[in-house]
XYZ file of N, CA, C and O in Angstrom:
480
model
N -64.277 78.285 -56.637
C -64.463 78.016 -55.217
C -63.900 79.134 -54.338
O -64.435 79.398 -53.274
N -62.817 79.776 -54.815
C -62.229 80.848 -54.012
C -63.195 82.000 -53.771
O -63.136 82.652 -52.733
N -64.086 82.255 -54.714
C -65.049 83.347 -54.538
C -65.923 83.108 -53.312
O -66.299 84.056 -52.620
N -66.230 81.836 -53.038
C -67.044 81.514 -51.869
C -66.260 81.780 -50.582
O -66.810 82.294 -49.609
N -64.979 81.473 -50.591
C -64.133 81.757 -49.430
C -64.010 83.259 -49.201
O -64.035 83.722 -48.049
N -63.904 84.020 -50.270
C -63.867 85.481 -50.154
C -65.168 85.981 -49.522
O -65.162 86.820 -48.618
N -66.288 85.436 -49.978
C -67.594 85.847 -49.449
C -67.728 85.508 -47.966
O -68.243 86.308 -47.177
N -67.265 84.327 -47.575
C -67.335 83.931 -46.160
C -66.455 84.845 -45.311
O -66.867 85.330 -44.249
N -65.231 85.109 -45.778
C -64.339 86.012 -45.049
C -64.933 87.403 -44.922
O -64.879 88.022 -43.864
N -65.537 87.886 -46.001
C -66.157 89.217 -45.987
C -67.370 89.249 -45.060
O -67.614 90.257 -44.393
N -68.101 88.143 -45.012
C -69.272 88.073 -44.128
C -68.868 88.147 -42.660
O -69.661 88.556 -41.810
N -67.649 87.781 -42.363
C -67.125 87.903 -41.000
C -66.481 89.281 -40.812
O -66.671 89.944 -39.795
N -65.724 89.724 -41.807
C -64.978 90.972 -41.693
C -65.845 92.216 -41.613
O -65.539 93.138 -40.848
N -66.918 92.265 -42.374
C -67.753 93.474 -42.391
C -68.429 93.736 -41.039
O -68.325 94.844 -40.509
N -69.106 92.752 -40.449
C -69.682 93.028 -39.130
C -68.607 93.251 -38.064
O -68.799 94.046 -37.137
N -67.478 92.568 -38.196
C -66.378 92.772 -37.254
C -65.875 94.209 -37.336
O -65.590 94.840 -36.314
N -65.781 94.744 -38.538
C -65.384 96.138 -38.716
C -66.383 97.071 -38.052
O -66.020 97.963 -37.294
N -67.646 96.857 -38.312
C -68.681 97.726 -37.755
C -68.666 97.677 -36.226
O -68.670 98.719 -35.567
N -68.647 96.482 -35.664
C -68.689 96.335 -34.209
C -67.437 96.899 -33.543
O -67.512 97.547 -32.496
N -66.282 96.659 -34.144
C -65.031 97.178 -33.594
C -65.011 98.700 -33.676
O -64.651 99.376 -32.703
N -65.401 99.236 -34.814
C -65.449 100.678 -34.990
C -66.334 101.328 -33.932
O -65.941 102.304 -33.284
N -67.498 100.795 -33.732
C -68.431 101.358 -32.739
C -67.877 101.218 -31.329
O -67.968 102.139 -30.526
N -67.318 100.059 -31.002
C -66.788 99.825 -29.655
C -65.628 100.768 -29.338
O -65.517 101.277 -28.218
N -64.775 101.012 -30.311
C -63.635 101.901 -30.095
C -64.102 103.348 -30.037
O -63.716 104.100 -29.137
N -64.920 103.749 -30.992
C -65.316 105.154 -31.084
C -66.117 105.612 -29.865
O -65.959 106.727 -29.414
N -66.950 104.721 -29.321
C -67.773 105.110 -28.173
C -66.917 105.364 -26.921
O -67.328 106.071 -26.020
N -65.710 104.817 -26.896
C -64.830 104.989 -25.738
C -63.977 106.249 -25.825
O -63.234 106.560 -24.914
N -64.063 106.946 -26.946
C -63.258 108.148 -27.144
C -64.173 109.333 -27.400
O -64.930 109.347 -28.354
N -64.076 110.316 -26.551
C -64.844 111.545 -26.716
C -64.023 112.485 -27.596
O -63.420 113.443 -27.117
N -63.958 112.143 -28.878
C -63.087 112.849 -29.800
C -63.700 112.836 -31.192
O -64.430 111.912 -31.544
N -63.374 113.863 -31.979
C -63.817 113.879 -33.367
C -62.896 113.044 -34.252
O -63.231 112.745 -35.389
N -61.739 112.665 -33.720
C -60.805 111.842 -34.493
C -61.424 110.464 -34.704
O -61.952 109.866 -33.773
N -61.349 109.917 -35.909
C -61.979 108.631 -36.215
C -61.170 107.424 -35.719
O -60.619 106.649 -36.499
N -61.120 107.269 -34.417
C -60.321 106.196 -33.819
C -60.785 104.807 -34.250
O -59.967 103.901 -34.417
N -62.071 104.615 -34.403
C -62.582 103.300 -34.787
C -62.046 102.851 -36.136
O -61.561 101.729 -36.293
N -62.128 103.722 -37.108
C -61.613 103.404 -38.446
C -60.104 103.214 -38.403
O -59.564 102.302 -39.040
N -59.423 104.057 -37.641
C -57.968 103.946 -37.498
C -57.583 102.572 -36.963
O -56.687 101.909 -37.478
N -58.293 102.107 -35.935
C -57.991 100.811 -35.309
C -58.279 99.656 -36.258
O -57.462 98.737 -36.386
N -59.423 99.662 -36.935
C -59.726 98.531 -37.833
C -58.758 98.485 -39.001
O -58.371 97.386 -39.433
N -58.346 99.635 -39.499
C -57.385 99.630 -40.604
C -56.010 99.132 -40.146
O -55.346 98.380 -40.870
N -55.596 99.523 -38.954
C -54.312 99.038 -38.423
C -54.368 97.535 -38.162
O -53.446 96.794 -38.525
N -55.452 97.085 -37.553
C -55.595 95.652 -37.262
C -55.665 94.831 -38.544
O -55.027 93.771 -38.661
N -56.425 95.318 -39.510
C -56.526 94.607 -40.783
C -55.196 94.537 -41.503
O -54.861 93.510 -42.108
N -54.416 95.606 -41.436
C -53.085 95.604 -42.055
C -52.159 94.605 -41.364
O -51.382 93.906 -42.020
N -52.253 94.520 -40.047
C -51.451 93.563 -39.296
C -51.811 92.123 -39.683
O -50.932 91.298 -39.956
N -53.096 91.839 -39.746
C -53.550 90.489 -40.115
C -53.148 90.166 -41.552
O -52.664 89.065 -41.840
N -53.333 91.115 -42.457
C -52.961 90.875 -43.852
C -51.467 90.610 -43.982
O -51.048 89.722 -44.724
N -50.659 91.363 -43.249
C -49.227 91.115 -43.262
C -48.888 89.729 -42.747
O -48.044 89.036 -43.311
N -49.576 89.305 -41.697
C -49.335 87.968 -41.147
C -49.737 86.880 -42.130
O -49.028 85.883 -42.299
N -50.854 87.067 -42.786
C -51.314 86.087 -43.777
C -50.329 85.998 -44.932
O -49.949 84.904 -45.361
N -49.877 87.146 -45.412
C -48.907 87.159 -46.510
C -47.562 86.589 -46.067
O -46.935 85.827 -46.800
N -47.150 86.950 -44.862
C -45.863 86.470 -44.362
C -45.830 84.986 -44.078
O -44.782 84.349 -44.153
N -46.985 84.419 -43.779
C -47.060 82.990 -43.502
C -47.075 82.158 -44.781
O -47.019 80.936 -44.722
N -47.154 82.821 -45.916
C -47.171 82.143 -47.217
C -48.227 81.041 -47.237
O -47.945 79.885 -47.520
N -49.447 81.412 -46.926
C -50.556 80.469 -46.863
C -50.999 80.072 -48.262
O -50.610 80.684 -49.258
N -51.846 79.074 -48.327
C -52.380 78.629 -49.613
C -53.266 79.707 -50.221
O -53.721 80.622 -49.528
N -53.536 79.578 -51.505
C -54.385 80.567 -52.172
C -55.797 80.561 -51.603
O -56.448 81.602 -51.528
N -56.264 79.422 -51.141
C -57.592 79.350 -50.534
C -57.629 80.084 -49.203
O -58.572 80.829 -48.917
N -56.611 79.898 -48.398
C -56.535 80.583 -47.114
C -56.380 82.082 -47.316
O -56.992 82.884 -46.604
N -55.590 82.465 -48.319
C -55.424 83.885 -48.612
C -56.753 84.490 -49.081
O -57.093 85.612 -48.701
N -57.498 83.754 -49.882
C -58.808 84.241 -50.336
C -59.737 84.475 -49.147
O -60.423 85.494 -49.071
N -59.752 83.539 -48.213
C -60.613 83.636 -47.035
C -60.179 84.782 -46.112
O -60.982 85.651 -45.769
N -58.910 84.770 -45.722
C -58.427 85.722 -44.716
C -57.919 87.034 -45.295
O -58.238 88.103 -44.769
N -57.129 86.953 -46.353
C -56.547 88.163 -46.928
C -57.557 88.994 -47.689
O -57.840 90.139 -47.328
N -58.133 88.399 -48.710
C -59.068 89.136 -49.550
C -60.416 89.328 -48.866
O -60.937 90.443 -48.822
N -60.974 88.262 -48.323
C -62.308 88.341 -47.722
C -62.337 89.070 -46.394
O -62.929 90.139 -46.277
N -61.708 88.494 -45.387
C -61.745 89.062 -44.038
C -61.110 90.450 -43.986
O -61.743 91.416 -43.569
N -59.857 90.552 -44.422
C -59.158 91.844 -44.340
C -59.753 92.871 -45.300
O -59.791 94.059 -44.983
N -60.205 92.413 -46.455
C -60.821 93.331 -47.407
C -62.074 93.979 -46.853
O -62.341 95.157 -47.094
N -62.852 93.222 -46.108
C -64.080 93.771 -45.521
C -63.824 94.452 -44.183
O -64.565 95.353 -43.799
N -62.787 94.039 -43.485
C -62.466 94.635 -42.189
C -61.908 96.048 -42.352
O -62.281 96.958 -41.626
N -61.017 96.222 -43.307
C -60.412 97.536 -43.512
C -61.293 98.375 -44.419
O -62.125 97.858 -45.149
N -61.103 99.684 -44.366
C -61.985 100.557 -45.136
C -61.286 101.829 -45.561
O -61.098 102.745 -44.773
N -60.899 101.866 -46.806
C -60.281 103.064 -47.358
C -61.329 104.147 -47.598
O -61.066 105.336 -47.392
N -62.500 103.759 -48.014
C -63.546 104.746 -48.306
C -63.970 105.509 -47.052
O -64.132 106.732 -47.086
N -64.153 104.808 -45.942
C -64.541 105.487 -44.709
C -63.406 106.370 -44.210
O -63.636 107.490 -43.747
N -62.182 105.883 -44.303
C -61.012 106.699 -43.950
C -61.013 107.990 -44.766
O -60.833 109.081 -44.224
N -61.235 107.886 -46.062
C -61.247 109.067 -46.932
C -62.370 110.016 -46.559
O -62.171 111.236 -46.465
N -63.552 109.477 -46.358
C -64.710 110.297 -46.011
C -64.505 110.999 -44.676
O -64.772 112.201 -44.549
N -64.045 110.271 -43.679
C -63.838 110.872 -42.358
C -62.754 111.943 -42.393
O -62.860 112.972 -41.703
N -61.727 111.737 -43.205
C -60.678 112.742 -43.353
C -61.246 114.000 -44.016
O -60.971 115.125 -43.573
N -62.046 113.817 -45.049
C -62.691 114.945 -45.715
C -63.588 115.712 -44.747
O -63.563 116.942 -44.704
N -64.360 114.990 -43.950
C -65.252 115.642 -42.980
C -64.466 116.447 -41.948
O -64.875 117.535 -41.573
N -63.347 115.921 -41.484
C -62.505 116.671 -40.553
C -62.038 117.982 -41.192
O -62.106 119.042 -40.572
N -61.576 117.896 -42.423
C -61.094 119.091 -43.121
C -62.222 120.087 -43.353
O -62.035 121.298 -43.151
N -63.380 119.613 -43.755
C -64.525 120.497 -43.997
C -64.979 121.221 -42.736
O -65.468 122.342 -42.793
N -64.809 120.581 -41.625
C -65.233 121.177 -40.349
C -64.156 122.060 -39.717
O -64.330 122.561 -38.614
N -63.048 122.215 -40.430
C -62.003 123.110 -39.946
C -60.938 122.445 -39.096
O -60.041 123.113 -38.595
N -61.017 121.162 -38.929
C -60.015 120.436 -38.148
C -58.922 119.926 -39.088
O -58.706 118.710 -39.227
N -58.241 120.863 -39.721
C -57.243 120.489 -40.729
C -56.061 119.737 -40.125
O -55.517 118.837 -40.759
N -55.677 120.097 -38.918
C -54.573 119.369 -38.278
C -54.967 117.910 -38.054
O -54.184 117.001 -38.329
N -56.178 117.686 -37.551
C -56.635 116.307 -37.330
C -56.776 115.550 -38.643
O -56.478 114.349 -38.713
N -57.220 116.230 -39.692
C -57.334 115.588 -41.001
C -55.959 115.149 -41.497
O -55.772 114.008 -41.943
N -54.994 116.055 -41.400
C -53.625 115.729 -41.823
C -53.025 114.638 -40.942
O -52.356 113.715 -41.429
N -53.274 114.728 -39.638
C -52.766 113.700 -38.717
C -53.365 112.342 -39.029
O -52.669 111.320 -38.956
N -54.638 112.312 -39.400
C -55.289 111.053 -39.758
C -54.631 110.430 -40.989
O -54.374 109.225 -41.018
N -54.337 111.256 -41.981
C -53.697 110.749 -43.197
C -52.305 110.205 -42.882
O -51.962 109.066 -43.231
N -51.488 111.006 -42.210
C -50.108 110.605 -41.927
C -50.063 109.401 -40.993
O -49.358 108.414 -41.259
N -50.826 109.461 -39.907
C -50.808 108.356 -38.938
C -51.362 107.072 -39.553
O -50.806 105.991 -39.325
N -52.425 107.171 -40.327
C -53.003 105.976 -40.952
C -52.027 105.332 -41.922
O -51.884 104.104 -41.949
N -51.343 106.152 -42.695
C -50.363 105.620 -43.637
C -49.197 104.959 -42.907
O -48.832 103.814 -43.211
N -48.634 105.650 -41.932
C -47.483 105.106 -41.210
C -47.849 103.859 -40.402
O -47.128 102.860 -40.419
N -48.962 103.911 -39.701
C -49.377 102.768 -38.878
C -49.804 101.600 -39.767
O -49.491 100.448 -39.474
N -50.490 101.892 -40.868
C -50.889 100.824 -41.785
C -49.688 100.104 -42.376
O -49.618 98.871 -42.371
N -48.732 100.868 -42.880
C -47.520 100.254 -43.439
C -46.713 99.540 -42.360
O -46.215 98.423 -42.573
N -46.587 100.168 -41.207
C -45.869 99.526 -40.103
C -46.531 98.235 -39.657
O -45.862 97.241 -39.363
N -47.853 98.241 -39.632
C -48.589 97.046 -39.208
C -48.422 95.898 -40.191
O -48.251 94.744 -39.786
N -48.465 96.196 -41.477
C -48.313 95.126 -42.463
C -46.894 94.561 -42.427
O -46.689 93.346 -42.540
N -45.905 95.424 -42.224
C -44.519 94.947 -42.103
C -44.360 94.112 -40.837
O -43.772 93.021 -40.866
N -44.896 94.592 -39.723
C -44.818 93.853 -38.464
C -45.504 92.492 -38.587
O -44.940 91.473 -38.167
N -46.688 92.469 -39.161
C -47.403 91.206 -39.338
C -46.629 90.230 -40.204
O -46.544 89.027 -39.904
N -46.040 90.736 -41.273
C -45.251 89.893 -42.163
C -44.045 89.310 -41.423
O -43.776 88.102 -41.515
N -43.336 90.151 -40.715
C -42.141 89.695 -40.000
C -42.483 88.717 -38.883
O -41.777 87.730 -38.663
N -43.561 88.978 -38.161
C -43.989 88.050 -37.101
C -44.340 86.686 -37.681
O -43.944 85.647 -37.135
N -45.073 86.690 -38.777
C -45.456 85.415 -39.399
C -44.232 84.674 -39.937
O -44.125 83.460 -39.771
N -43.342 85.374 -40.542
C -42.118 84.737 -41.075
C -41.300 84.144 -39.927
O -40.696 83.083 -40.074
N -41.260 84.839 -38.803
C -40.513 84.347 -37.646
C -41.144 83.091 -37.061
O -40.442 82.192 -36.606
N -42.463 83.027 -37.078
C -43.150 81.852 -36.543
C -43.079 80.665 -37.494
O -43.025 79.517 -37.055
N -43.090 80.949 -38.785
C -43.071 79.885 -39.792
C -41.678 79.304 -39.948
O -41.501 78.117 -40.144
N -40.663 80.154 -39.835
C -39.282 79.710 -40.066
C -38.762 78.796 -39.004
O -39.179 78.438 -38.034
């Protein structure tokens, strides 16, 4: 049954990722991949909150694995970083890697702590 919850979460997360990415990127006249950066940070925050709330395995399947798994995108992050480097924007490529790692980890920690504070 959990596989169905994963599928439902992914069916929500994938279009949400696409729409959010487009909405963010269109507002920035920049080669930096802000859309992917935002969805990965948001997904990390939500995943941290889900984990920190110690939800049931069914809820984790729906929100953690399904929604966050489809919302966040390591492959697009990797591809966009490679494209920046190939085009000579090595500083932006490096900044994308460092900022994505720091913000992603910070977001998951923040989400976990916020959820633990609300649950406790």
